[in-house]
Short mmCIF file of C-alpha atoms in Angstrom, two decimals:
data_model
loop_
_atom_site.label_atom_id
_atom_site.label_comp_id
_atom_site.label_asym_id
_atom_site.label_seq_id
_atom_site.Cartn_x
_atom_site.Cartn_y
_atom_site.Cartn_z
CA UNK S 472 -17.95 8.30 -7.59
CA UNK S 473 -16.02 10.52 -10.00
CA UNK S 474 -16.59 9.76 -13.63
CA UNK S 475 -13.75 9.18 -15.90
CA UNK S 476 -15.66 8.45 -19.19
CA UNK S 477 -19.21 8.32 -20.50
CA UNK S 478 -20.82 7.81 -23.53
CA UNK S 479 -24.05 9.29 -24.56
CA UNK S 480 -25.80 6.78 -27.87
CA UNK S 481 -22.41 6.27 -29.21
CA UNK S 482 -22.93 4.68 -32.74
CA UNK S 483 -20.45 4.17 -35.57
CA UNK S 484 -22.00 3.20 -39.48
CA UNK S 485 -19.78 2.75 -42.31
CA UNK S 486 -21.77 2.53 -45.53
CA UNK S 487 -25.11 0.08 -44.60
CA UNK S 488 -23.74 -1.51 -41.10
CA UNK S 489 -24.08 -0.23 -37.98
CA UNK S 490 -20.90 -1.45 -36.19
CA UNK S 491 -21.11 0.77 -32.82
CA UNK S 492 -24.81 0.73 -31.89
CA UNK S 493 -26.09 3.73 -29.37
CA UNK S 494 -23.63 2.49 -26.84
CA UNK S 495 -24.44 4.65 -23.48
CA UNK S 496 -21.63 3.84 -20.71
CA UNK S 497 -19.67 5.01 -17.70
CA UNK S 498 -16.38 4.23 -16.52
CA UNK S 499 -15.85 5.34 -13.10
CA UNK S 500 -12.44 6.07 -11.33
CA UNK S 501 -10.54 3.22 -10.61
CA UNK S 502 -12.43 0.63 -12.37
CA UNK S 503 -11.56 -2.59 -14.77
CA UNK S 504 -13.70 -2.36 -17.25
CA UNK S 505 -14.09 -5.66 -19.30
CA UNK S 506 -15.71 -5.03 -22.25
CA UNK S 507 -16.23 -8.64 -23.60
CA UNK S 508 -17.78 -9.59 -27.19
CA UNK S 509 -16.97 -12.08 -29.88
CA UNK S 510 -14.47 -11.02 -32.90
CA UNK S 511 -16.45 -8.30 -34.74
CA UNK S 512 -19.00 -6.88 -32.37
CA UNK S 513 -17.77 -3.65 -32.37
CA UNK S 514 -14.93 -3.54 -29.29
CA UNK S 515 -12.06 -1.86 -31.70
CA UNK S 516 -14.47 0.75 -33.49
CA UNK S 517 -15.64 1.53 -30.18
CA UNK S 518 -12.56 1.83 -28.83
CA UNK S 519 -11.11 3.74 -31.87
CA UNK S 520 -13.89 6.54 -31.27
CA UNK S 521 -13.48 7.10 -27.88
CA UNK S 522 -9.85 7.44 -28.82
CA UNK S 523 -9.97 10.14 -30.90
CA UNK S 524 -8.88 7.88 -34.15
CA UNK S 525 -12.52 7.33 -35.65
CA UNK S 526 -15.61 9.93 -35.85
CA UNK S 527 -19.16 8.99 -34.38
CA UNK S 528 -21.61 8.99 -36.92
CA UNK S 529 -23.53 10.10 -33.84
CA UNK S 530 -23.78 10.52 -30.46
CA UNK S 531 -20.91 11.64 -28.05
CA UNK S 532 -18.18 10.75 -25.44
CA UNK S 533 -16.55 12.93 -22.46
CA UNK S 534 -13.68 12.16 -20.18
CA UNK S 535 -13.39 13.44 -16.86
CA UNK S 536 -16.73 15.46 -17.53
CA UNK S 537 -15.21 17.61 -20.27
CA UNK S 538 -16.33 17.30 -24.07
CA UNK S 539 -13.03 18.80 -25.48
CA UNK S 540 -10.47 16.27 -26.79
CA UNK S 541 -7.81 18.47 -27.00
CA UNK S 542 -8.11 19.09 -23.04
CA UNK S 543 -8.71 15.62 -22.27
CA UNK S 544 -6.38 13.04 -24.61
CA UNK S 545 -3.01 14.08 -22.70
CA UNK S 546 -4.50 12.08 -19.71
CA UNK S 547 -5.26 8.71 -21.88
CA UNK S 548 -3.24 6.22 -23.28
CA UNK S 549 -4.33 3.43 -25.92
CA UNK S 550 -3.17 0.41 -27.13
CA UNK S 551 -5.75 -0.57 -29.30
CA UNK S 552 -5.10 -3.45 -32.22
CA UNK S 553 -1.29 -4.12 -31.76
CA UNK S 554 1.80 -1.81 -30.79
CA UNK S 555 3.12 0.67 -33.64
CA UNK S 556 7.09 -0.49 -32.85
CA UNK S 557 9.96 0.19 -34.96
CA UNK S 558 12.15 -2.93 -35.21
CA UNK S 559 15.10 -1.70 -35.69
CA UNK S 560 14.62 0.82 -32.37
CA UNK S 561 15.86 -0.24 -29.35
CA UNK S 562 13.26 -0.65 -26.54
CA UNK S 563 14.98 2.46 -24.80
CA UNK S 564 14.65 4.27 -28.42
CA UNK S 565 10.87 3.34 -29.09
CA UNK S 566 10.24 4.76 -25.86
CA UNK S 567 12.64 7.88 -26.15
CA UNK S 568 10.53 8.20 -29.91
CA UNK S 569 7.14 8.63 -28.22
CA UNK S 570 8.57 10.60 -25.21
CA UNK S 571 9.69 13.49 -27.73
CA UNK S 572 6.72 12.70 -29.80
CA UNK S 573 4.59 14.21 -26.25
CA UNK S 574 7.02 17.08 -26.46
CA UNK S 575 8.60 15.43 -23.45
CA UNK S 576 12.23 16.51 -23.35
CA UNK S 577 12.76 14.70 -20.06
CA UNK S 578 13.98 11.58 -20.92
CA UNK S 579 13.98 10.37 -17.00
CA UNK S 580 10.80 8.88 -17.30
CA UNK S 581 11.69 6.38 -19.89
CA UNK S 582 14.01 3.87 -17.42
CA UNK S 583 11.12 4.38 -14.82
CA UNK S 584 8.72 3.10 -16.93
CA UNK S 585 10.76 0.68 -18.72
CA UNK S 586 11.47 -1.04 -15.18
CA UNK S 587 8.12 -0.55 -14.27
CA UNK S 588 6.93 -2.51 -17.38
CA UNK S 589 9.69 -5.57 -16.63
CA UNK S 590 11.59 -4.43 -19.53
CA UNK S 591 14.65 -3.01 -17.83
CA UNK S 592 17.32 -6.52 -18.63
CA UNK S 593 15.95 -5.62 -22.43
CA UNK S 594 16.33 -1.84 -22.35
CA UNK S 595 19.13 -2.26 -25.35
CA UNK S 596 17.46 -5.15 -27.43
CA UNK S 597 16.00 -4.20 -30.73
CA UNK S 598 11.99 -4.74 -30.86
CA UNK S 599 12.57 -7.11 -34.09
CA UNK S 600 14.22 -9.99 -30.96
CA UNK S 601 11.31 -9.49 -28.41
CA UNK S 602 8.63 -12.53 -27.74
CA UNK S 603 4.95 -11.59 -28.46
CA UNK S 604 4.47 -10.44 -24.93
CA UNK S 605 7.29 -8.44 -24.28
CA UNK S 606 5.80 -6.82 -27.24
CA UNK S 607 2.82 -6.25 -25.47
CA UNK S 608 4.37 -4.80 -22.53
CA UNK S 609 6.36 -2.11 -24.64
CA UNK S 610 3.09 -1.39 -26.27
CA UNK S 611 1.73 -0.80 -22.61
CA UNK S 612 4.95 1.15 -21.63
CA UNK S 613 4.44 3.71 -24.40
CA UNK S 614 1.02 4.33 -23.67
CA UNK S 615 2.07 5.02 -20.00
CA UNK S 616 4.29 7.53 -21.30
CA UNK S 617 2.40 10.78 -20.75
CA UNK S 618 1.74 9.24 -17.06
CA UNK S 619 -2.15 9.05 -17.99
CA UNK S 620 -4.89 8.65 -15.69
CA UNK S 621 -7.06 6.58 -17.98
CA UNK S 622 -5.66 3.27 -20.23
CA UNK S 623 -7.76 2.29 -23.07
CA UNK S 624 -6.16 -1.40 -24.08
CA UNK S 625 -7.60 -3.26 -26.89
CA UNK S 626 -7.34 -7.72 -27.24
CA UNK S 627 -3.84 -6.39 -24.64
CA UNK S 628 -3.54 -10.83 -24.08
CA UNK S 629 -4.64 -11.89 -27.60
CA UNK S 630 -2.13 -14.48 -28.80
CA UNK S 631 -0.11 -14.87 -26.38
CA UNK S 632 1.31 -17.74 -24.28
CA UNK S 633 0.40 -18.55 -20.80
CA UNK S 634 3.21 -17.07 -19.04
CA UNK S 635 2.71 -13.90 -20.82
CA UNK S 636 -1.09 -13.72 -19.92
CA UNK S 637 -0.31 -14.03 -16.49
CA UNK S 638 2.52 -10.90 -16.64
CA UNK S 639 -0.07 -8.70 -18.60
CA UNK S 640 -2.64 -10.07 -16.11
CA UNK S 641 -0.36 -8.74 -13.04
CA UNK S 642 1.32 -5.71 -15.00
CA UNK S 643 -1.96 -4.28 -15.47
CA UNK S 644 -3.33 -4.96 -11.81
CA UNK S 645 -0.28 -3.28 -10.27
CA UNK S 646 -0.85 -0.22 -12.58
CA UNK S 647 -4.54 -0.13 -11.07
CA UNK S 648 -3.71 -0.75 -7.75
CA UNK S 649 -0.78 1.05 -7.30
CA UNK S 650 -1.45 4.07 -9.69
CA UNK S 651 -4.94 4.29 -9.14
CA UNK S 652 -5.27 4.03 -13.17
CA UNK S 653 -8.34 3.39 -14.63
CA UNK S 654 -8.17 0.62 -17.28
CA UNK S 655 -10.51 -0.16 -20.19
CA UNK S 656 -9.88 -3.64 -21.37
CA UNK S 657 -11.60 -5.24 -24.05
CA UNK S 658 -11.40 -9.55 -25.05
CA UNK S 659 -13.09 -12.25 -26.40
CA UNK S 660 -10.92 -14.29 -23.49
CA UNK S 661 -13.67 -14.31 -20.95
CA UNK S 662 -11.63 -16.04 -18.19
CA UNK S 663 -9.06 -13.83 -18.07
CA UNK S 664 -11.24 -10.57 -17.95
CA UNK S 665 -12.77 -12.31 -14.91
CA UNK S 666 -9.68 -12.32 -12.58
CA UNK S 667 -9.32 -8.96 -14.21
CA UNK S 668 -12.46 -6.30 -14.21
CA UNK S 669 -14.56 -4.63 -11.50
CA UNK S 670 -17.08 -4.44 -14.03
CA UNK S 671 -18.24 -5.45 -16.86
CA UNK S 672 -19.73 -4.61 -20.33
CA UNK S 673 -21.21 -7.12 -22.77
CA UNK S 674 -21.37 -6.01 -26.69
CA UNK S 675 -22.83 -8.03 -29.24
CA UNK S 676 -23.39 -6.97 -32.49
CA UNK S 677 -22.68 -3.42 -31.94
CA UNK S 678 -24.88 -3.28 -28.73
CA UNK S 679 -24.04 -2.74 -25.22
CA UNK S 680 -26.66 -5.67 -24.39
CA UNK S 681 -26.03 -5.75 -20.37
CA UNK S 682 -23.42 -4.16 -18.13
CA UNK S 683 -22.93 -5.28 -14.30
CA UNK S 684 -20.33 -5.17 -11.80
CA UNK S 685 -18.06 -7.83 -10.87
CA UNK S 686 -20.35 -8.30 -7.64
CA UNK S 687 -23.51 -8.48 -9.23
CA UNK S 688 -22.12 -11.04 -11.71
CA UNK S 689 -21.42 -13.44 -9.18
CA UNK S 690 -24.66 -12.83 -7.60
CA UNK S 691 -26.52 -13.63 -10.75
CA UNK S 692 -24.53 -16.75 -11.42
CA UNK S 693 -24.64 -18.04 -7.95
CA UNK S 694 -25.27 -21.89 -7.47
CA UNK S 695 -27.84 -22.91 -5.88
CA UNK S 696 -30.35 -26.02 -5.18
CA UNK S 697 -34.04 -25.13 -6.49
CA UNK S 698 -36.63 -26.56 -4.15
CA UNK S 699 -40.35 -26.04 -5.33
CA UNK S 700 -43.82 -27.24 -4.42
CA UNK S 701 -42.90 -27.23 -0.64
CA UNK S 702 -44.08 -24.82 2.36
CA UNK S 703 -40.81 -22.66 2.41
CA UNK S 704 -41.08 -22.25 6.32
CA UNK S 705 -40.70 -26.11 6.51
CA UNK S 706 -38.37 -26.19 4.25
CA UNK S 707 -36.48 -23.24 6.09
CA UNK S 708 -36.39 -24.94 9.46
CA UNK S 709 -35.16 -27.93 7.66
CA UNK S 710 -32.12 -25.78 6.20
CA UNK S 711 -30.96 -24.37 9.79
CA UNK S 712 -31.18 -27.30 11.06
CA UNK S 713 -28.47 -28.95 8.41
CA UNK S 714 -26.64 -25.78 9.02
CA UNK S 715 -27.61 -24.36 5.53
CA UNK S 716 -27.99 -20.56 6.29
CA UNK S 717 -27.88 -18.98 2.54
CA UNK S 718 -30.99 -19.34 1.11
CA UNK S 719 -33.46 -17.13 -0.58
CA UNK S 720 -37.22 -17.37 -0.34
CA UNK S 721 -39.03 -16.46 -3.87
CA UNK S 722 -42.11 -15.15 -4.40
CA UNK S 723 -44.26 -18.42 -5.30
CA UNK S 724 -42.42 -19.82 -2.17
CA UNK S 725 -39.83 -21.37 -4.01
CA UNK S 726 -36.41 -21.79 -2.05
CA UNK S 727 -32.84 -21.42 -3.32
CA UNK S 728 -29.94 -22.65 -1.38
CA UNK S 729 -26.52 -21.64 -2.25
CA UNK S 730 -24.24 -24.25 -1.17
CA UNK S 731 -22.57 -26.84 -3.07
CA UNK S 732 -24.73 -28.35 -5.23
CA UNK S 733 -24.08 -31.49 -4.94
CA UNK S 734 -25.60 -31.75 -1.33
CA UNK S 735 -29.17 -31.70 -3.67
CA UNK S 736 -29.36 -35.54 -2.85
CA UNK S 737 -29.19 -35.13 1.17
CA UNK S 738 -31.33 -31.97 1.54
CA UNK S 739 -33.81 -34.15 -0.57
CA UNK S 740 -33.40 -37.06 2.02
CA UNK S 741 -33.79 -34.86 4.89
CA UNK S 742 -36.97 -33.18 3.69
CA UNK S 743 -37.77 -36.85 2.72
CA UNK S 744 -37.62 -37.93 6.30
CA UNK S 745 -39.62 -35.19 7.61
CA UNK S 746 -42.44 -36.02 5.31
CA UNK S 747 -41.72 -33.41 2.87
CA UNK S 748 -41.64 -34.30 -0.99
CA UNK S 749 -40.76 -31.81 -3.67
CA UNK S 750 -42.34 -31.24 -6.73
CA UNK S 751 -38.71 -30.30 -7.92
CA UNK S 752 -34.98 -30.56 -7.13
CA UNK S 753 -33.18 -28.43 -8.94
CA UNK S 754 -29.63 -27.04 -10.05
CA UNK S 755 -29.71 -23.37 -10.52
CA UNK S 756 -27.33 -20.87 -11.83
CA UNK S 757 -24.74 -21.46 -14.43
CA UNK S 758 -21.11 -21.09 -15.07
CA UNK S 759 -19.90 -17.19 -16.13
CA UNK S 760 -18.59 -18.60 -19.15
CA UNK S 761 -21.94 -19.67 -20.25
CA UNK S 762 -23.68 -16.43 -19.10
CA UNK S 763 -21.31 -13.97 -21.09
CA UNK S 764 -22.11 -16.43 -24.27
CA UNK S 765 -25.83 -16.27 -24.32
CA UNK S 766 -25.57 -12.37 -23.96
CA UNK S 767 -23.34 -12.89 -27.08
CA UNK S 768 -25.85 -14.34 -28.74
CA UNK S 769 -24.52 -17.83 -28.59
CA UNK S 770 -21.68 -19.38 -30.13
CA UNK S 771 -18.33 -20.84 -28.69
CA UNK S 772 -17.16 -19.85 -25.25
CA UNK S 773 -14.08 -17.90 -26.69
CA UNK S 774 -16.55 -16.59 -29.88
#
């Protein structure tokens, strides 16, 4: 897998506070990256450093296995807080500002991207008369300028409406899957980072405090029914028998069954019948929602 970023004990203090703690991570081509935390735990300053607008204290960053910024930046964009627009600019005139601020004189670019983005019907409106997510989407389009391979979008959803989190939502997706670019996405919106990322990285407090893939997430929040104080091979033959084939045996011989989990009552009846009570029924698993917020130290679900 080719590398497209990696940090090495990234950390960020201004004054007394340690706001990017020793964050070591790895963004590999083609990945979503959610990084997810609660307002404050460091997902801007980490984002800032990475793109070249705030020092480390300490530590350091590469992209595409090269150290030098000055080799590497032309093949990132950002978006990080919200989009510098001038509101008396046009949308084609923003985007013709940044092209010749690249030292692009081509200006063909600009109506590809601008269509690309779902901007093209607003090409001549000034930025001033643009909703909150169109915004957002000329903020994307300039950042696409320099055709990078690497997007770095910070809170890219915050405030907006429904409609215009699912257009980010899909806007983004097609520039992954069709452009192969990787995207680094960070939000406190955890349900929307799950149709979203590949993988995941959860910050709290300035600390990279676990990091997964999408798979492995699932797996660890799987539902299942707990059965304990039971011999599992009993219990097993039970299962295939009810046509339950996706269980795990643990060590201690306790026996999780992913299915629904409200079938708990009749696999309890039918080990019942067989002359087979359990010391425990039990739910297992939770929701993702609930698993990001405990590695975020607690709080509300959208903390």
């Amino acid at each position: 897998m080719v590398s497209v970023l990696k940090t090495d004990s990234l950390t960020k203090v201004y004054g007394r506070t340690t706001v990017v703690d020793h964050v070591s991570m790895r963004i590999d081509q083609g990945d979503i990256y959610g990084l997810i935390g609660r307002n404050g735990a460091g997902k801007t300053t980490f984002m800032k450093m990475i793109g070249a607008i705030a020092a480390p204290t300490s530590g350091t960053y590469e992209f595409f296995g090269e150290k030098d910024n000055s080799k590497t930046l032309p093949r990132i964009g950002c978006l990080i807080e919200s989009p510098s627009l001038y509101s008396e600019l046009t949308v084609y005139e923003n985007m013709m500002f940044y092209n010749k601020l690249l030292g692009i004189t081509d200006p063909r670019n600009i109506d590809e991207i601008i269509d690309y983005i779902g901007l093209g019907e607003a090409k001549k409106k000034k930025t001033r008369k643009l909703s909150l997510g169109m915004k957002q989407r000329l903020g994307i389009g300039i950042a696409l300028v320099g055709y990078p391979d690497m997007l770095i979008l910070d809170e890219p959803i915050n405030g907006l409406d429904p409609t215009g989190i699912v257009d980010i939502r899909n806007l983004l997706l097609k520039l992954n899957r069709e452009r192969g670019i990787t995207l680094l996405i960070s939000s406190h919106i955890l349900g929307e980072l799950e149709r979203l990322a590949t993988k995941f990285g959860v910050i709290d407090r300035g600390v990279l405090v676990d990091e997964l893939t999408n798979e492995e997430l699932l797996e660890k929040n799987r539902r299942a029914v707990g059965i304990q104080g039971l011999d599992p091979r009993k219990v097993v033959v039970t299962l295939e028998e009810m046509n339950l084939r996706d269980y795990k045996v643990l060590d201690g011989g306790k026996v999780l069954v992913y299915c629904d989990t409200g079938l708990s009552g009749k696999i309890n009846r039918a080990l019942g019948e067989k002359g087979m009570y359990a010391e425990s029924i039990s739910i297992e698993g939770q929701d993702l929602e609930t698993y990001f917020v405990e590695k975020m130290g607690g709080g509300t679900k959208n903390a």
